[in-house]
Short mmCIF file of C-alpha atoms in Angstrom, two decimals:
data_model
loop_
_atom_site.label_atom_id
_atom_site.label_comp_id
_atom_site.label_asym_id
_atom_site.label_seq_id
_atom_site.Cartn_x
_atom_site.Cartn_y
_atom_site.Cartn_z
CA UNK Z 1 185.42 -0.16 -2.98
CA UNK Z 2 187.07 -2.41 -0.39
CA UNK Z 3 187.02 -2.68 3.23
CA UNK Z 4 190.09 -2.95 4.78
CA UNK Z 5 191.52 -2.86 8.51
CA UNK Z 6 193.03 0.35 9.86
CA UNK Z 7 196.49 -1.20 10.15
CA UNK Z 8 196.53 -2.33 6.12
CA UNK Z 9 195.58 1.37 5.39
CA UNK Z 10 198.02 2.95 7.36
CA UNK Z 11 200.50 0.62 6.21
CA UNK Z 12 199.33 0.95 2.38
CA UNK Z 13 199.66 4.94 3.34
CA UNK Z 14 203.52 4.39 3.79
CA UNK Z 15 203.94 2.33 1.07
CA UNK Z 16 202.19 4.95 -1.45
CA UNK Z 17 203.99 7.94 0.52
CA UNK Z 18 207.81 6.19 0.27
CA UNK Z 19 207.20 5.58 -3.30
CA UNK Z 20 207.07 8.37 -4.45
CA UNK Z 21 209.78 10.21 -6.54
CA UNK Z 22 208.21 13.50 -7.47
CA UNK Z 23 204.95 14.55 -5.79
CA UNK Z 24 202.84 13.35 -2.95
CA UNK Z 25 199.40 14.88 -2.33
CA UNK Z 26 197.77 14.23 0.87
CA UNK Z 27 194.49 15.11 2.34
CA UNK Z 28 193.86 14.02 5.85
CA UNK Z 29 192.14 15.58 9.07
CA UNK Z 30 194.48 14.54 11.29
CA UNK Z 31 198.27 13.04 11.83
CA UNK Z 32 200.64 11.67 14.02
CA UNK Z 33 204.36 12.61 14.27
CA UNK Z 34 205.64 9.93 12.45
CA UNK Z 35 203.37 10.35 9.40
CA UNK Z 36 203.83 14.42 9.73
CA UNK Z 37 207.88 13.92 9.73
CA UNK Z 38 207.51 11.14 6.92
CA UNK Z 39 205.79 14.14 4.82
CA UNK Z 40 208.45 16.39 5.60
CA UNK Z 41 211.16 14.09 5.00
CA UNK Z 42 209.79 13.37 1.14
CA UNK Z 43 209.58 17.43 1.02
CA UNK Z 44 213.05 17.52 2.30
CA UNK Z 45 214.41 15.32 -0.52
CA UNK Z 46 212.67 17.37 -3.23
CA UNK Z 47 209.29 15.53 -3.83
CA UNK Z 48 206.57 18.31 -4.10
CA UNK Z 49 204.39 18.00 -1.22
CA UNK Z 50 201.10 18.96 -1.12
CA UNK Z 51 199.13 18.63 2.49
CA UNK Z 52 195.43 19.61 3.12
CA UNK Z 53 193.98 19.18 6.45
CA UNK Z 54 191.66 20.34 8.67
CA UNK Z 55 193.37 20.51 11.69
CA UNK Z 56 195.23 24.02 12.52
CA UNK Z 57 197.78 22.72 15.07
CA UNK Z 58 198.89 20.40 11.59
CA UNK Z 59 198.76 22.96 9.40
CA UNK Z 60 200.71 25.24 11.72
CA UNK Z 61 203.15 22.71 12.51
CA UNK Z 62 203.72 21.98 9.08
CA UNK Z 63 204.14 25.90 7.70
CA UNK Z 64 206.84 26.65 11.09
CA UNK Z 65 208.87 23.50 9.75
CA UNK Z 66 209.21 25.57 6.65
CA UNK Z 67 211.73 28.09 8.81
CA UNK Z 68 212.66 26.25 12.02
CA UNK Z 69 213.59 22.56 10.75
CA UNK Z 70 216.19 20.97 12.55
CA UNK Z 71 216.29 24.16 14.83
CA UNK Z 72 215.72 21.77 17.89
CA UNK Z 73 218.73 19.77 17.07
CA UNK Z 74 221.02 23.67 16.63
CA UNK Z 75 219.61 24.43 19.78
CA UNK Z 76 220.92 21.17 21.53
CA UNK Z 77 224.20 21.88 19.67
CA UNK Z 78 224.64 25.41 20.86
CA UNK Z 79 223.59 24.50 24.31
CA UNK Z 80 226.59 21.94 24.74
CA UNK Z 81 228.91 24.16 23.06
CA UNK Z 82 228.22 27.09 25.48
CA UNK Z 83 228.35 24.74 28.67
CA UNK Z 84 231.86 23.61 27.82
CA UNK Z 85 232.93 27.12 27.50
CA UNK Z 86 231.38 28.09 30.49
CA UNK Z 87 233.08 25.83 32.03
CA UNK Z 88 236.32 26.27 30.27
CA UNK Z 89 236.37 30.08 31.63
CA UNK Z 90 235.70 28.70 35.06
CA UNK Z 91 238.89 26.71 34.98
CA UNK Z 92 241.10 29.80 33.28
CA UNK Z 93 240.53 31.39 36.39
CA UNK Z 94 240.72 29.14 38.99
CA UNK Z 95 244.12 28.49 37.17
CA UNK Z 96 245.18 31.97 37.75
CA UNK Z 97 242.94 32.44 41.62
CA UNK Z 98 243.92 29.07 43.18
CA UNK Z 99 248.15 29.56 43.21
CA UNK Z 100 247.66 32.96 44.20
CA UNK Z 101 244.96 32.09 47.05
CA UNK Z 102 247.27 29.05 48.15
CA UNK Z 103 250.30 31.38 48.13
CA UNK Z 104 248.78 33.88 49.83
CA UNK Z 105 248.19 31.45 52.60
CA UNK Z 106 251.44 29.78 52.73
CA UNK Z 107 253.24 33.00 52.56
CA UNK Z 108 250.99 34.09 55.69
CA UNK Z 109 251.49 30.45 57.43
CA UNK Z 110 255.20 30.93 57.45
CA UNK Z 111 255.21 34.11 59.02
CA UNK Z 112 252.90 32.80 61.72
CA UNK Z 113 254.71 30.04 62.49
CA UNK Z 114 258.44 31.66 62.33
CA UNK Z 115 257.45 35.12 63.78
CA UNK Z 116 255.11 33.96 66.44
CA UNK Z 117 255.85 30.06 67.25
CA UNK Z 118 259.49 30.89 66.78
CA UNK Z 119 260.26 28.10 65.14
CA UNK Z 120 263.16 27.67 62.73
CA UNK Z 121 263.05 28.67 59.37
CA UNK Z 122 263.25 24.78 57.56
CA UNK Z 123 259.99 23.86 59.63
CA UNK Z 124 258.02 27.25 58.88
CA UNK Z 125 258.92 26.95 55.28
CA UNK Z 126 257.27 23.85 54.71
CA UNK Z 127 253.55 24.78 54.62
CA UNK Z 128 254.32 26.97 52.10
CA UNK Z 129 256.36 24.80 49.70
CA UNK Z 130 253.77 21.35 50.42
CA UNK Z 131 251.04 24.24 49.53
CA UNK Z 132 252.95 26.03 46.28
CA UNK Z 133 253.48 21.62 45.17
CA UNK Z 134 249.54 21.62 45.33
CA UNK Z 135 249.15 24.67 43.54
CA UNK Z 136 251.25 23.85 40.86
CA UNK Z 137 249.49 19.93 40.81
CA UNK Z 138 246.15 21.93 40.77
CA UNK Z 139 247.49 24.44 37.96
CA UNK Z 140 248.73 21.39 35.59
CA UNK Z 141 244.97 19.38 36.22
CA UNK Z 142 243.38 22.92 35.68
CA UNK Z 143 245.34 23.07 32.42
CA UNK Z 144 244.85 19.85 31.28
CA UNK Z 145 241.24 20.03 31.07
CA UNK Z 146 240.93 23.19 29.55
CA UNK Z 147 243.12 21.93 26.28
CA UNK Z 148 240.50 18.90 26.61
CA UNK Z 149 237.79 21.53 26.17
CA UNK Z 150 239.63 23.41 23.98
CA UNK Z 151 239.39 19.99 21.54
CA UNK Z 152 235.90 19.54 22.99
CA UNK Z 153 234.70 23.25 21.58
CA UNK Z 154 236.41 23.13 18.09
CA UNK Z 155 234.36 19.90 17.34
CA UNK Z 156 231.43 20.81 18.51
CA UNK Z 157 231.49 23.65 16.65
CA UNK Z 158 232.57 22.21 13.39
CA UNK Z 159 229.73 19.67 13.68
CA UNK Z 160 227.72 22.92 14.58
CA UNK Z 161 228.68 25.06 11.39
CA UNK Z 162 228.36 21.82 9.03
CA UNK Z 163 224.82 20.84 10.37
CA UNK Z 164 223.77 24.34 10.30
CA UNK Z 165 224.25 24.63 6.75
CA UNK Z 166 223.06 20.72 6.04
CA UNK Z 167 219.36 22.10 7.67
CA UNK Z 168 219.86 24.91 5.89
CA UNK Z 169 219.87 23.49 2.63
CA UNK Z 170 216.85 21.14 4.34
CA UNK Z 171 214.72 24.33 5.05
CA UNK Z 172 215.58 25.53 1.19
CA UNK Z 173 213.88 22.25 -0.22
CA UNK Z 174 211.28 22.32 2.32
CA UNK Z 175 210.24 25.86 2.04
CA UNK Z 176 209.93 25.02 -2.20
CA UNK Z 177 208.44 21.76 -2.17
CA UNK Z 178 205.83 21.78 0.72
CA UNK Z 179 202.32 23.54 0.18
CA UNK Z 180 200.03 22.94 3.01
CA UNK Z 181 196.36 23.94 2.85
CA UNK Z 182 193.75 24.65 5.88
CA UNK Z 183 189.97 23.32 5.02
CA UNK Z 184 187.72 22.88 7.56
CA UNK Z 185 185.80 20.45 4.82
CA UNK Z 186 188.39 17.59 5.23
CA UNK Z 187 186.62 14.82 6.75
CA UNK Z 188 188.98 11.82 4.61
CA UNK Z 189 191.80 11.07 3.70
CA UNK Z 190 193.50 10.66 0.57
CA UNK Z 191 196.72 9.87 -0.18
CA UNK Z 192 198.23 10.02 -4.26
CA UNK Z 193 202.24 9.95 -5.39
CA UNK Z 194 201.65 10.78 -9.04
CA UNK Z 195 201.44 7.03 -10.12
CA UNK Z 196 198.81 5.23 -7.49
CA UNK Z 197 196.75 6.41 -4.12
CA UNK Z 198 193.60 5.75 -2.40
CA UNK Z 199 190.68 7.25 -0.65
CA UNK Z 200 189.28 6.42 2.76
CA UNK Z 201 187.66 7.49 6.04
CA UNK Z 202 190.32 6.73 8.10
CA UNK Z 203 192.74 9.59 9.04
CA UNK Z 204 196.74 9.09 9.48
CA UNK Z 205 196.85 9.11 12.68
CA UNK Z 206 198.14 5.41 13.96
CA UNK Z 207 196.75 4.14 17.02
CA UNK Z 208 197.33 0.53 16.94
CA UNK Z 209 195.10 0.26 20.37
CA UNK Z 210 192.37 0.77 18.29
CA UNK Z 211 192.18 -1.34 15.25
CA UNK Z 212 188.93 -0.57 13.18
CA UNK Z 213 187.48 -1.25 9.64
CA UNK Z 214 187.17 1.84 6.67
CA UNK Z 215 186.34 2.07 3.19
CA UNK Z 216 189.54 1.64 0.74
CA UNK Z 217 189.21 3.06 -2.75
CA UNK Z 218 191.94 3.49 -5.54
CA UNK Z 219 191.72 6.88 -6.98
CA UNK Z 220 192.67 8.09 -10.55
CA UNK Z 221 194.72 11.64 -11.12
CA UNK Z 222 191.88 13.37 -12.24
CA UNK Z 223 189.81 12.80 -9.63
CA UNK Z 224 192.62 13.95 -7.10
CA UNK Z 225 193.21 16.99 -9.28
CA UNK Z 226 189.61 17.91 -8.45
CA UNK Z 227 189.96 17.43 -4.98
CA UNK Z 228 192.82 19.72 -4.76
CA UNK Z 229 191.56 22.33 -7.02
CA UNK Z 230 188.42 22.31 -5.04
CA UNK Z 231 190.02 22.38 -1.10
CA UNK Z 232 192.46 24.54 -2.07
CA UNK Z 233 190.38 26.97 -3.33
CA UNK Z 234 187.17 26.76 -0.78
CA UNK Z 235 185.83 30.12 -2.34
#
């Protein structure tokens, strides 16, 4: 048994965790996001996973990843998507409202001005023609920007459809590789990738604030066999 600084652990957690190429077990009462999305990651890339902890927000977090990875990220996506188009509706009908408002008036400004000002009909023609010149400026800006969204949308949604079936296929491997186990017992942590792991006190949760000194033990496969079999299977 060694005793080793909580930053060497942590770091010698990582290590054991990223070298893995086809199971991880893990046995800790606590996390922190990056350790929890490391874990997921090596589920994600089809390394079985196997997570015991005591903590339920953990164990919950880690069982809703199995059906709403990279759900977040859609979510984003979708959000953007529907703004442009909101938008994009907006300006269809502003292109059709704004000549027919600014017609309206310039229509009504020339009769004013001929009928009652009598003036002649070259200078009560003229608000209507300067305002028909910025309906049809205002029609070809309007225009403009919606074949910019128009470009906008279809990307967005490409990149929508081809990352909703890349998380897809992330949920798939998730959902088959990742086991995680609730036991109130789990005061340690111990962390095993098939070939080499270790026991200790200290839990993976990094707070570098903090540094403090724990027990360090190498563990063989049997013994984390045990372990499982037993916290697994509290009854």
């Amino acid at each position: 048994m060694d005793f080793l600084l909580s930053t060497k652990i942590l770091e010698r957690a990582r290590q054991v965790i990223l070298n893995a190429d086809k199971e991880i077990t893990v046995i800790s009462p606590n996390f922190d996001y990056d350790f929890a999305s490391l874990l997921l990651d090596r589920a994600s890339r089809g390394i079985n996973t196997t997570i015991i902890t005591s903590n339920p927000d953990w164990a919950s977090w880690f069982e809703n990843k199995k059906k709403s990875y990279g759900m977040d990220e859609i979510n984003e996506l979708m959000k953007e998507r529907e703004k442009h188009k909101r938008e994009q509706v907006r300006l269809m009908r502003l292109r059709i409202i704004t000549p027919a408002i600014l017609t309206a008036v310039g229509v009504s400004a020339f009769f004013l001005i001929y009928k009652v000002l009598n003036t002649s009909v070259y200078v009560s023609v003229l608000p209507l023609i300067i305002l028909i010149i910025i309906s049809a400026y205002a029609v070809m800006r309007f225009q403009k920007r919606i074949a910019e969204l128009n470009s906008t949308i279809a990307i967005q949604q490409q990149s929508l459809d081809q990352r909703l079936q890349e998380t897809s296929n992330i949920r798939q491997e998730i959902q088959k590789n990742l086991k995680c186990f609730l036991n109130p017992s789990v005061y340690f942590t111990l962390v095993y990738n098939g070939d080499e792991g270790f026991v200790t006190s200290l839990p993976l949760s990094d707070d570098s604030k903090n540094e403090k000194v724990s027990f360090y033990e190498k563990i063989k496969k049997e013994e984390v066999d045990y372990v499982v079999r037993l916290l697994s299977n509290p009854s």
